[in-house]
Short mmCIF file of C-alpha atoms and ligand atoms in Angstrom, two decimals:
data_model
loop_
_atom_site.label_atom_id
_atom_site.label_comp_id
_atom_site.label_asym_id
_atom_site.label_seq_id
_atom_site.Cartn_x
_atom_site.Cartn_y
_atom_site.Cartn_z
CA MET M 1 30.94 23.16 -93.44
CA LYS M 2 27.55 24.32 -94.64
CA GLU M 3 29.31 27.14 -96.48
CA LYS M 4 31.60 24.62 -98.09
CA ILE M 5 28.63 22.66 -99.42
CA LYS M 6 26.97 25.82 -100.71
CA GLU M 7 30.17 26.96 -102.33
CA PHE M 8 30.50 23.59 -104.06
CA MET M 9 26.94 23.80 -105.35
CA GLU M 10 27.25 27.39 -106.55
CA SER M 11 30.45 26.89 -108.41
CA ASN M 12 29.64 23.49 -109.84
CA PHE M 13 26.05 24.10 -110.84
CA LEU M 14 26.55 27.67 -112.09
CA PHE M 15 24.12 29.56 -109.87
CA GLU M 16 24.08 31.68 -106.72
CA PHE M 17 22.05 31.34 -103.55
CA ASN M 18 19.78 34.36 -103.06
CA ASP M 19 16.21 35.20 -101.98
CA GLU M 20 14.78 32.90 -104.62
CA VAL M 21 17.24 30.03 -104.44
CA THR M 22 17.64 29.22 -100.77
CA GLU M 23 18.85 26.41 -98.54
CA LYS M 24 15.37 24.93 -98.81
CA THR M 25 15.21 25.01 -102.62
CA ASN M 26 15.12 21.61 -104.26
CA LEU M 27 17.97 21.93 -106.72
CA PHE M 28 16.81 18.83 -108.57
CA THR M 29 13.31 19.93 -109.39
CA GLU M 30 14.35 23.54 -109.95
CA GLY M 31 16.80 22.50 -112.63
CA TYR M 32 20.13 23.31 -110.98
CA MET M 33 21.33 19.74 -110.54
CA ASP M 34 20.89 16.80 -112.90
CA SER M 35 21.63 13.14 -112.24
CA PHE M 36 25.28 13.59 -113.21
CA GLY M 37 25.54 16.68 -111.02
CA PHE M 38 24.08 14.50 -108.27
CA ILE M 39 26.89 11.97 -108.69
CA GLU M 40 29.40 14.83 -108.44
CA LEU M 41 27.75 16.11 -105.28
CA ILE M 42 27.84 12.68 -103.62
CA THR M 43 31.49 12.23 -104.61
CA PHE M 44 32.27 15.65 -103.11
CA LEU M 45 30.43 14.87 -99.85
CA GLU M 46 32.06 11.46 -99.52
CA SER M 47 35.56 12.83 -99.98
CA THR M 48 35.07 16.03 -97.98
CA PHE M 49 33.33 14.48 -94.97
CA ASP M 50 34.92 11.06 -95.22
CA VAL M 51 31.65 9.14 -95.39
CA LYS M 52 30.32 6.47 -97.70
CA PHE M 53 26.68 6.41 -98.80
CA GLN M 54 25.04 3.12 -99.79
CA ALA M 55 22.77 2.92 -102.83
CA ASP M 56 19.59 2.81 -100.72
CA GLU M 57 20.64 5.95 -98.87
CA LEU M 58 20.76 7.86 -102.14
CA THR M 59 17.12 7.41 -103.13
CA GLY M 60 14.08 9.47 -102.15
CA ASN M 61 15.47 12.94 -102.66
CA LYS M 62 17.67 13.07 -99.58
CA PHE M 63 20.19 15.39 -101.23
CA GLY M 64 17.98 17.78 -103.20
CA SER M 65 18.52 20.88 -101.06
CA VAL M 66 21.21 22.21 -98.72
CA GLU M 67 18.94 21.40 -95.78
CA ALA M 68 18.35 17.85 -97.02
CA VAL M 69 22.09 17.32 -97.51
CA ILE M 70 22.78 18.48 -93.96
CA GLU M 71 20.09 16.14 -92.60
CA SER M 72 21.61 13.26 -94.54
CA LEU M 73 25.07 14.05 -93.19
CA LYS M 74 23.66 14.24 -89.65
CA SER M 75 22.13 10.79 -90.10
CA LYS M 76 25.67 9.57 -90.80
CA GLY M 77 26.88 11.09 -87.55
CA ILE M 78 28.34 14.25 -89.07
CA SER M 79 26.75 17.10 -87.21
CA ASP M 80 29.37 19.82 -87.42
CA VAL M 81 27.59 21.42 -90.34
CA MET F 1 43.40 38.16 -126.97
CA CYS F 2 45.32 37.84 -123.71
CA GLU F 3 46.47 34.43 -122.54
CA VAL F 4 44.14 32.83 -119.99
CA LEU F 5 45.46 31.12 -116.89
CA ARG F 6 45.19 27.34 -117.07
CA CYS F 7 45.88 24.47 -114.70
CA SER F 8 49.38 23.24 -115.43
CA LYS F 9 48.30 19.65 -115.04
CA CYS F 10 44.96 19.34 -116.83
CA VAL F 11 44.45 22.49 -119.01
CA LEU F 12 41.22 23.70 -117.34
CA SER F 13 41.00 27.48 -117.60
CA GLU F 14 40.38 30.03 -114.89
CA SER F 15 36.89 30.61 -116.34
CA PHE F 16 35.82 27.03 -115.67
CA PRO F 17 33.02 26.83 -113.06
CA GLY F 18 34.26 26.24 -109.54
CA ILE F 19 37.96 26.26 -110.40
CA LYS F 20 40.65 27.29 -107.96
CA ILE F 21 44.22 27.20 -109.18
CA ASP F 22 46.81 26.99 -106.37
CA LYS F 23 50.26 28.58 -106.17
CA HIS F 24 51.77 25.53 -107.86
CA GLY F 25 49.48 26.12 -110.82
CA VAL F 26 47.35 23.03 -110.14
CA CYS F 27 43.55 23.19 -110.01
CA ASN F 28 41.16 21.84 -107.39
CA TYR F 29 39.67 19.41 -109.94
CA CYS F 30 43.10 17.79 -110.29
CA ARG F 31 43.70 17.84 -106.53
CA ASP F 32 40.32 16.23 -105.83
CA SER F 33 40.40 13.68 -108.62
CA LEU F 34 41.38 10.04 -108.25
CA SER F 35 45.00 9.09 -108.77
CA LEU F 36 45.78 7.06 -111.88
CA ASP F 37 45.90 3.85 -109.83
CA GLU F 38 42.62 4.65 -108.10
CA MET F 39 41.06 5.46 -111.46
CA ASN F 40 42.20 2.13 -112.87
CA THR F 41 40.68 0.32 -109.90
CA THR F 42 37.44 2.28 -110.30
CA ARG F 43 37.29 1.40 -113.98
CA ASP F 44 37.73 -2.29 -113.15
CA GLU F 45 34.99 -2.12 -110.52
CA LEU F 46 32.66 -0.41 -112.97
CA LYS F 47 33.48 -2.98 -115.63
CA ALA F 48 32.47 -5.77 -113.26
CA LYS F 49 29.31 -3.92 -112.22
CA MET F 50 28.40 -3.32 -115.85
CA SER F 51 28.91 -6.96 -116.82
CA ILE F 52 26.58 -8.07 -114.03
CA ALA F 53 23.97 -5.50 -115.07
CA ILE F 54 24.21 -6.64 -118.69
CA ASP F 55 23.89 -10.31 -117.80
CA THR F 56 20.89 -9.72 -115.56
CA ASN F 57 19.03 -7.74 -118.20
CA ARG F 58 19.76 -9.55 -121.45
CA ASN F 59 17.67 -12.14 -123.34
CA ILE F 60 14.41 -10.55 -122.29
CA SER F 61 13.09 -9.48 -125.67
CA GLU F 62 14.08 -9.24 -129.32
CA TYR F 63 16.77 -6.68 -128.52
CA ASP F 64 19.05 -6.75 -125.53
CA ALA F 65 19.99 -3.10 -125.85
CA ILE F 66 18.87 0.09 -127.53
CA VAL F 67 22.03 1.94 -128.48
CA ALA F 68 22.11 5.71 -128.91
CA PHE F 69 24.27 5.66 -131.99
CA SER F 70 25.33 8.89 -133.67
CA GLY F 71 27.76 7.40 -136.15
CA GLY F 72 30.48 9.39 -134.41
CA LYS F 73 33.65 7.71 -133.22
CA ASP F 74 32.66 7.11 -129.61
CA SER F 75 29.24 5.58 -130.19
CA SER F 76 30.67 3.52 -133.06
CA PHE F 77 33.30 2.13 -130.73
CA THR F 78 30.63 1.54 -128.07
CA LEU F 79 28.49 -0.46 -130.49
CA LYS F 80 31.50 -2.52 -131.53
CA MET F 81 32.23 -3.29 -127.88
CA LEU F 82 28.65 -4.28 -127.10
CA VAL F 83 28.47 -6.62 -130.05
CA GLU F 84 31.95 -8.12 -130.07
CA LYS F 85 32.77 -8.15 -126.39
CA HIS F 86 29.39 -8.56 -124.74
CA ASP F 87 27.63 -10.41 -127.53
CA LEU F 88 24.55 -8.22 -127.20
CA ASN F 89 21.76 -8.14 -129.73
CA CYS F 90 21.51 -4.39 -130.32
CA LEU F 91 19.21 -1.97 -132.07
CA ALA F 92 21.35 1.00 -133.11
CA VAL F 93 19.31 4.19 -133.30
CA THR F 94 20.49 7.41 -134.90
CA VAL F 95 18.58 10.63 -134.51
CA ASP F 96 19.04 12.87 -137.54
CA ASN F 97 18.87 16.34 -136.04
CA GLY F 98 18.96 18.14 -139.38
CA PHE F 99 22.73 18.62 -139.11
CA LEU F 100 23.88 15.02 -139.42
CA SER F 101 26.89 14.92 -141.73
CA ASP F 102 26.38 12.80 -144.87
CA LYS F 103 29.63 11.04 -144.15
CA ALA F 104 28.44 10.28 -140.61
CA LEU F 105 25.34 8.64 -142.05
CA ASP F 106 27.60 6.59 -144.34
CA ASN F 107 29.52 5.65 -141.20
CA CYS F 108 26.31 4.57 -139.46
CA ARG F 109 25.56 2.23 -142.35
CA ALA F 110 29.13 0.96 -142.57
CA ILE F 111 29.47 0.22 -138.87
CA THR F 112 26.08 -1.41 -138.39
CA GLY F 113 26.60 -3.32 -141.64
CA SER F 114 29.98 -4.66 -140.57
CA LEU F 115 28.72 -5.61 -137.14
CA GLY F 116 25.46 -7.10 -138.41
CA VAL F 117 23.34 -4.82 -136.27
CA ASP F 118 19.81 -3.58 -137.01
CA PHE F 119 19.89 0.15 -137.66
CA MET F 120 17.12 2.72 -137.30
CA LEU F 121 17.30 6.32 -138.51
CA PHE F 122 14.82 8.64 -136.83
CA THR F 123 14.33 12.16 -138.19
CA PRO F 124 12.18 14.40 -136.01
CA ALA F 125 10.31 17.12 -137.92
CA PRO F 126 12.89 19.76 -138.93
CA ASP F 127 10.70 22.72 -137.91
CA PHE F 128 10.53 21.31 -134.40
CA MET F 129 14.28 20.76 -134.22
CA MET F 130 15.24 24.20 -135.54
CA ASN F 131 12.87 25.88 -133.10
CA MET F 132 14.28 23.74 -130.29
CA TYR F 133 17.83 24.87 -131.05
CA ARG F 134 16.80 28.49 -131.38
CA GLN F 135 14.96 28.38 -128.06
CA SER F 136 17.73 26.48 -126.29
CA VAL F 137 19.91 29.58 -126.38
CA SER F 138 17.12 32.01 -125.50
CA LYS F 139 16.57 33.37 -122.01
CA ASP F 140 13.51 31.22 -121.34
CA GLY F 141 14.97 28.21 -123.07
CA LYS F 142 17.80 28.12 -120.59
CA LYS F 143 15.30 27.21 -117.87
CA LEU F 144 14.94 23.85 -119.58
CA ILE F 145 18.61 23.02 -119.45
CA ASN F 146 20.13 21.93 -116.23
CA ARG F 147 22.76 24.33 -114.96
CA SER F 148 25.11 21.53 -113.97
CA ALA F 149 24.85 20.07 -117.47
CA LEU F 150 26.21 23.30 -118.99
CA LYS F 151 29.57 22.54 -117.44
CA ARG F 152 29.80 19.49 -119.65
CA ALA F 153 28.19 20.55 -122.92
CA SER F 154 26.71 23.54 -124.72
CA ALA F 155 23.04 24.48 -124.45
CA ILE F 156 22.48 23.39 -128.05
CA CYS F 157 24.04 19.99 -127.36
CA ASN F 158 22.12 19.59 -124.13
CA SER F 159 18.74 20.25 -125.74
CA CYS F 160 19.51 17.57 -128.30
CA ILE F 161 20.80 15.12 -125.67
CA ASN F 162 17.57 15.49 -123.67
CA LEU F 163 15.50 14.74 -126.75
CA ILE F 164 17.63 11.76 -127.77
CA ASN F 165 17.48 10.31 -124.25
CA ASN F 166 13.71 10.44 -124.37
CA VAL F 167 13.60 8.80 -127.79
CA MET F 168 15.79 5.96 -126.48
CA VAL F 169 13.63 5.45 -123.39
CA LYS F 170 10.50 5.26 -125.56
CA LEU F 171 12.10 2.71 -127.85
CA ALA F 172 13.27 0.65 -124.88
CA LEU F 173 9.68 0.57 -123.58
CA GLN F 174 8.25 -0.25 -127.00
CA HIS F 175 10.66 -3.15 -127.40
CA ASN F 176 10.42 -4.28 -123.80
CA CYS F 177 14.16 -3.88 -123.61
CA ARG F 178 15.92 -3.01 -120.36
CA ILE F 179 19.32 -1.78 -121.45
CA ILE F 180 20.01 1.59 -123.02
CA ALA F 181 23.60 2.19 -124.06
CA GLY F 182 25.39 5.42 -124.81
CA GLY F 183 28.83 6.45 -125.94
CA TYR F 184 29.86 8.92 -123.27
CA ILE F 185 33.59 8.97 -122.63
CA GLY F 186 35.59 9.83 -119.51
CA GLY F 187 35.22 13.42 -118.38
CA GLN F 188 31.97 14.02 -120.28
CA ILE F 189 30.03 12.69 -117.31
CA PRO F 190 31.16 11.29 -113.93
CA SER F 191 32.57 7.78 -114.20
CA GLY F 192 29.87 6.52 -111.81
CA ALA F 193 27.51 6.89 -114.77
CA ALA F 194 29.02 3.83 -116.45
CA VAL F 195 26.04 1.94 -115.03
CA LEU F 196 22.92 3.75 -113.84
CA ASN F 197 19.51 2.55 -112.81
CA ILE F 198 16.79 4.81 -114.13
CA ASP F 199 13.48 4.96 -112.33
CA LEU F 200 11.16 6.32 -114.99
CA LEU F 201 8.48 7.43 -112.53
CA GLU F 202 11.02 9.51 -110.65
CA ARG F 203 12.39 10.84 -113.94
CA GLU F 204 8.95 11.99 -115.09
CA GLY F 205 8.24 13.53 -111.69
CA MET F 206 11.38 15.61 -111.85
CA LYS F 207 10.41 17.17 -115.19
CA LYS F 208 6.75 17.73 -114.38
CA HIS F 209 7.10 21.37 -113.32
CA LEU F 210 8.72 22.23 -116.66
CA LYS F 211 5.83 21.03 -118.79
CA ASP F 212 4.32 24.48 -119.35
CA THR F 213 7.65 26.03 -120.26
CA TYR F 214 8.30 23.20 -122.73
CA GLN F 215 4.91 23.68 -124.35
CA ASN F 216 5.20 27.47 -124.50
CA LEU F 217 8.58 27.33 -126.19
CA TYR F 218 8.38 24.15 -128.24
CA GLY F 219 4.65 23.79 -128.89
CA LYS F 220 2.48 20.71 -128.60
CA LYS F 221 5.12 18.32 -129.90
CA ALA F 222 7.21 19.00 -126.80
CA ASP F 223 5.23 16.37 -124.91
CA LYS F 224 6.12 13.69 -127.39
CA PHE F 225 9.81 14.53 -127.44
CA PHE F 226 10.48 15.22 -123.78
CA TYR F 227 7.89 13.25 -121.81
CA LEU F 228 6.40 9.78 -121.63
CA ARG F 229 2.68 9.17 -122.11
CA ASN F 230 0.72 7.35 -119.43
CA ASP F 231 0.25 4.30 -121.65
CA GLU F 232 4.03 4.19 -122.15
CA LEU F 233 4.63 4.44 -118.42
CA LYS F 234 2.24 1.55 -117.88
CA LYS F 235 4.70 -0.68 -119.71
CA TYR F 236 7.26 0.14 -117.07
CA ASN F 237 7.70 -2.03 -114.01
CA PRO F 238 9.34 -0.03 -111.19
CA ASP F 239 10.71 -3.26 -109.75
CA LYS F 240 12.69 -3.70 -112.95
CA PRO F 241 14.30 -0.30 -113.64
CA LEU F 242 15.91 0.46 -116.96
CA ILE F 243 19.65 0.46 -116.89
CA VAL F 244 21.75 2.94 -118.78
CA ILE F 245 25.29 1.88 -119.55
CA ASN F 246 28.20 3.89 -120.95
CA PRO F 247 30.83 1.21 -121.55
CA MET F 248 33.59 3.62 -122.58
CA LEU F 249 33.69 5.03 -119.06
CA THR F 250 35.23 1.74 -118.01
CA LEU F 251 38.16 2.13 -120.43
CA ALA F 252 41.31 4.21 -120.76
CA ILE F 253 41.53 4.63 -124.51
CA SER F 254 42.79 7.43 -126.71
CA GLU F 255 41.06 9.05 -129.67
CA GLU F 256 43.67 7.53 -131.97
CA GLN F 257 43.09 4.02 -130.62
CA ILE F 258 39.33 4.43 -131.00
CA ILE F 259 39.65 5.57 -134.60
CA ASP F 260 42.11 2.78 -135.45
CA SER F 261 39.71 0.23 -134.10
CA ILE F 262 36.58 1.43 -135.94
CA LYS F 263 38.41 2.14 -139.20
CA LYS F 264 38.55 -1.62 -139.63
CA LEU F 265 34.76 -1.58 -139.75
CA GLY F 266 34.70 1.00 -142.53
CA TRP F 267 34.49 4.16 -140.44
CA VAL F 268 35.84 7.29 -142.17
CA LYS F 269 36.67 10.62 -140.53
CA THR F 270 34.20 13.40 -141.32
CA THR F 271 35.51 16.73 -142.61
CA ASP F 272 32.47 18.95 -142.11
CA THR F 273 31.81 18.59 -138.38
CA GLY F 274 34.50 20.73 -136.76
CA MET F 275 37.26 19.80 -134.38
CA ASN F 276 35.19 18.20 -131.65
CA SER F 277 32.43 16.26 -133.31
CA SER F 278 32.49 13.40 -135.76
CA ASN F 279 28.85 13.56 -136.78
CA CYS F 280 27.16 16.93 -136.18
CA LYS F 281 27.49 20.06 -138.32
CA LEU F 282 25.86 22.21 -135.65
CA ASN F 283 28.39 21.40 -132.94
CA ASP F 284 30.70 24.32 -133.69
CA LEU F 285 27.88 26.84 -133.33
CA GLY F 286 27.03 25.32 -129.95
CA ILE F 287 30.68 25.78 -128.92
CA ALA F 288 30.86 29.37 -130.17
CA LEU F 289 27.67 30.38 -128.35
CA HIS F 290 28.74 28.60 -125.17
CA TYR F 291 32.14 30.29 -125.20
CA LYS F 292 30.57 33.69 -125.82
CA GLU F 293 28.41 33.29 -122.73
CA TYR F 294 30.66 31.43 -120.28
CA GLN F 295 34.22 32.03 -121.58
CA PHE F 296 35.20 28.38 -121.40
CA HIS F 297 35.11 25.75 -124.11
CA PRO F 298 32.29 23.25 -123.49
CA TYR F 299 34.69 20.38 -124.16
CA GLU F 300 37.16 21.56 -121.52
CA ALA F 301 35.96 19.15 -118.83
CA GLU F 302 36.32 16.02 -120.92
CA ILE F 303 39.56 17.07 -122.57
CA ALA F 304 41.05 18.02 -119.18
CA GLU F 305 40.23 14.60 -117.80
CA GLN F 306 41.94 12.90 -120.71
CA VAL F 307 45.06 14.99 -120.13
CA ARG F 308 44.92 14.30 -116.38
CA TYR F 309 45.01 10.56 -116.99
CA GLY F 310 47.55 10.68 -119.80
CA ILE F 311 45.11 9.70 -122.54
CA MET F 312 45.59 12.91 -124.54
CA ASP F 313 48.77 14.92 -124.77
CA ARG F 314 48.73 18.46 -123.46
CA GLN F 315 49.54 20.21 -126.72
CA LYS F 316 46.75 18.48 -128.62
CA ALA F 317 44.36 19.36 -125.79
CA LEU F 318 45.39 23.02 -125.87
CA ASP F 319 44.99 23.14 -129.64
CA LYS F 320 41.47 21.83 -129.27
CA ILE F 321 40.23 24.06 -126.48
CA LYS F 322 41.93 27.22 -127.67
CA THR F 323 40.30 26.94 -131.06
CA ILE F 324 36.95 28.65 -130.71
CA PRO F 325 34.84 28.48 -133.87
CA GLN F 326 34.13 31.92 -135.33
CA PHE F 327 30.59 33.12 -135.95
CA ASP F 328 31.37 34.42 -139.43
CA LYS F 329 32.11 30.84 -140.49
CA LEU F 330 28.83 29.60 -139.06
CA ASP F 331 26.48 31.64 -141.15
CA TRP F 332 24.41 28.87 -142.68
CA GLN F 333 23.90 27.13 -139.34
CA MET F 334 22.68 30.37 -137.74
CA LYS F 335 20.35 31.02 -140.67
CA LYS F 336 19.01 27.49 -140.51
CA ILE F 337 18.04 27.68 -136.86
CA GLY F 338 17.12 31.36 -137.13
CA ILE F 339 19.42 33.20 -134.77
CA LEU F 340 21.34 36.40 -135.20
CA ILE F 341 24.62 37.17 -133.46
CA ASN F 342 26.13 40.63 -133.30
CA ASN F 343 29.72 40.02 -134.14
CA GLU F 344 31.82 42.30 -131.99
ZN1 ZN N 1 43.76 20.68 -113.23
#
């Protein structure tokens, strides 16, 4: 599932994970994802993992990196990532 | 030129980022997108959400909304909607980027005149703008443009959009106005962006690390055009975020219907802005450069969405995205911003 998330990010945000851009990289502050890209990411996560995030769950940079996304999914009870 | 493979449903090409076309010829964007019924429900929900946001944030100061108004068809229609349907007291603001078509400026005056809306024309210093465009397609300049935004628009367009957004935010703060409206249409940005809360402190924080790059490439004026000053931020109350609305994302409306509607207000089609813009004479160069680098038309995403939901017919869509402007017809634009392209 982690690979699926990374694949989504790579193909939708036009970059590749490597030594410089890693699972820890904040894609927001490093300029790979903008607020519209963020909406696309949330839509993808909601449909792929069958979850629904509330507005207050989307604040505070909880989806900036692959690691953060996986933590957020875990907090929703999805741990098979 | 050999024929590129395209989704049989929506016209996206095989070069589009993240695309996977299945054995039935249908792409993953089509497979993952909402059905027509679901889309209609979403639009209705967004409409309701937008109306609530408008009602909560109106009647606070002399203007209810600052409207990013290019004089093009979509922002003209947006302004009409805000005034006639939502009864908002708007300030329509046009940024003259140095490539604003004369006819588009006539349209700005005609539309705001017919609707009885205050109109402001802001012309940033041309030397700044031309340098900005030149840098936007340079190697370093690309660091300033979000990768995910390049799926939706060219680098040239994106640099301009970032500047215009900042101008609108500044005006909203100056006028103590909480609504900023734009004319994005379906497919240009996700439909969830019909109503967005913008936390300005967060927004500034996210751009902080780019400040040096901005200054190196764009000079001192970069601060003014891409950031907020501390005294401006002081006017902002984080408990009352700005809201950005894009009313057209709540509608299913064709290009023809839009034009019919604004014609009645005196809007006239421009002839010098290419196939995809109704106000900017630089747009075609942005498309040509984008296509050269990424091999897909920067309007593909929005046009594909319109085809997917039956708002544009497939043939018209194909005509639009298969027509890539040629560099040899874009000589004066390249000279004006100071770039050279080797024409293979
Ligand atoms: Zn498709």
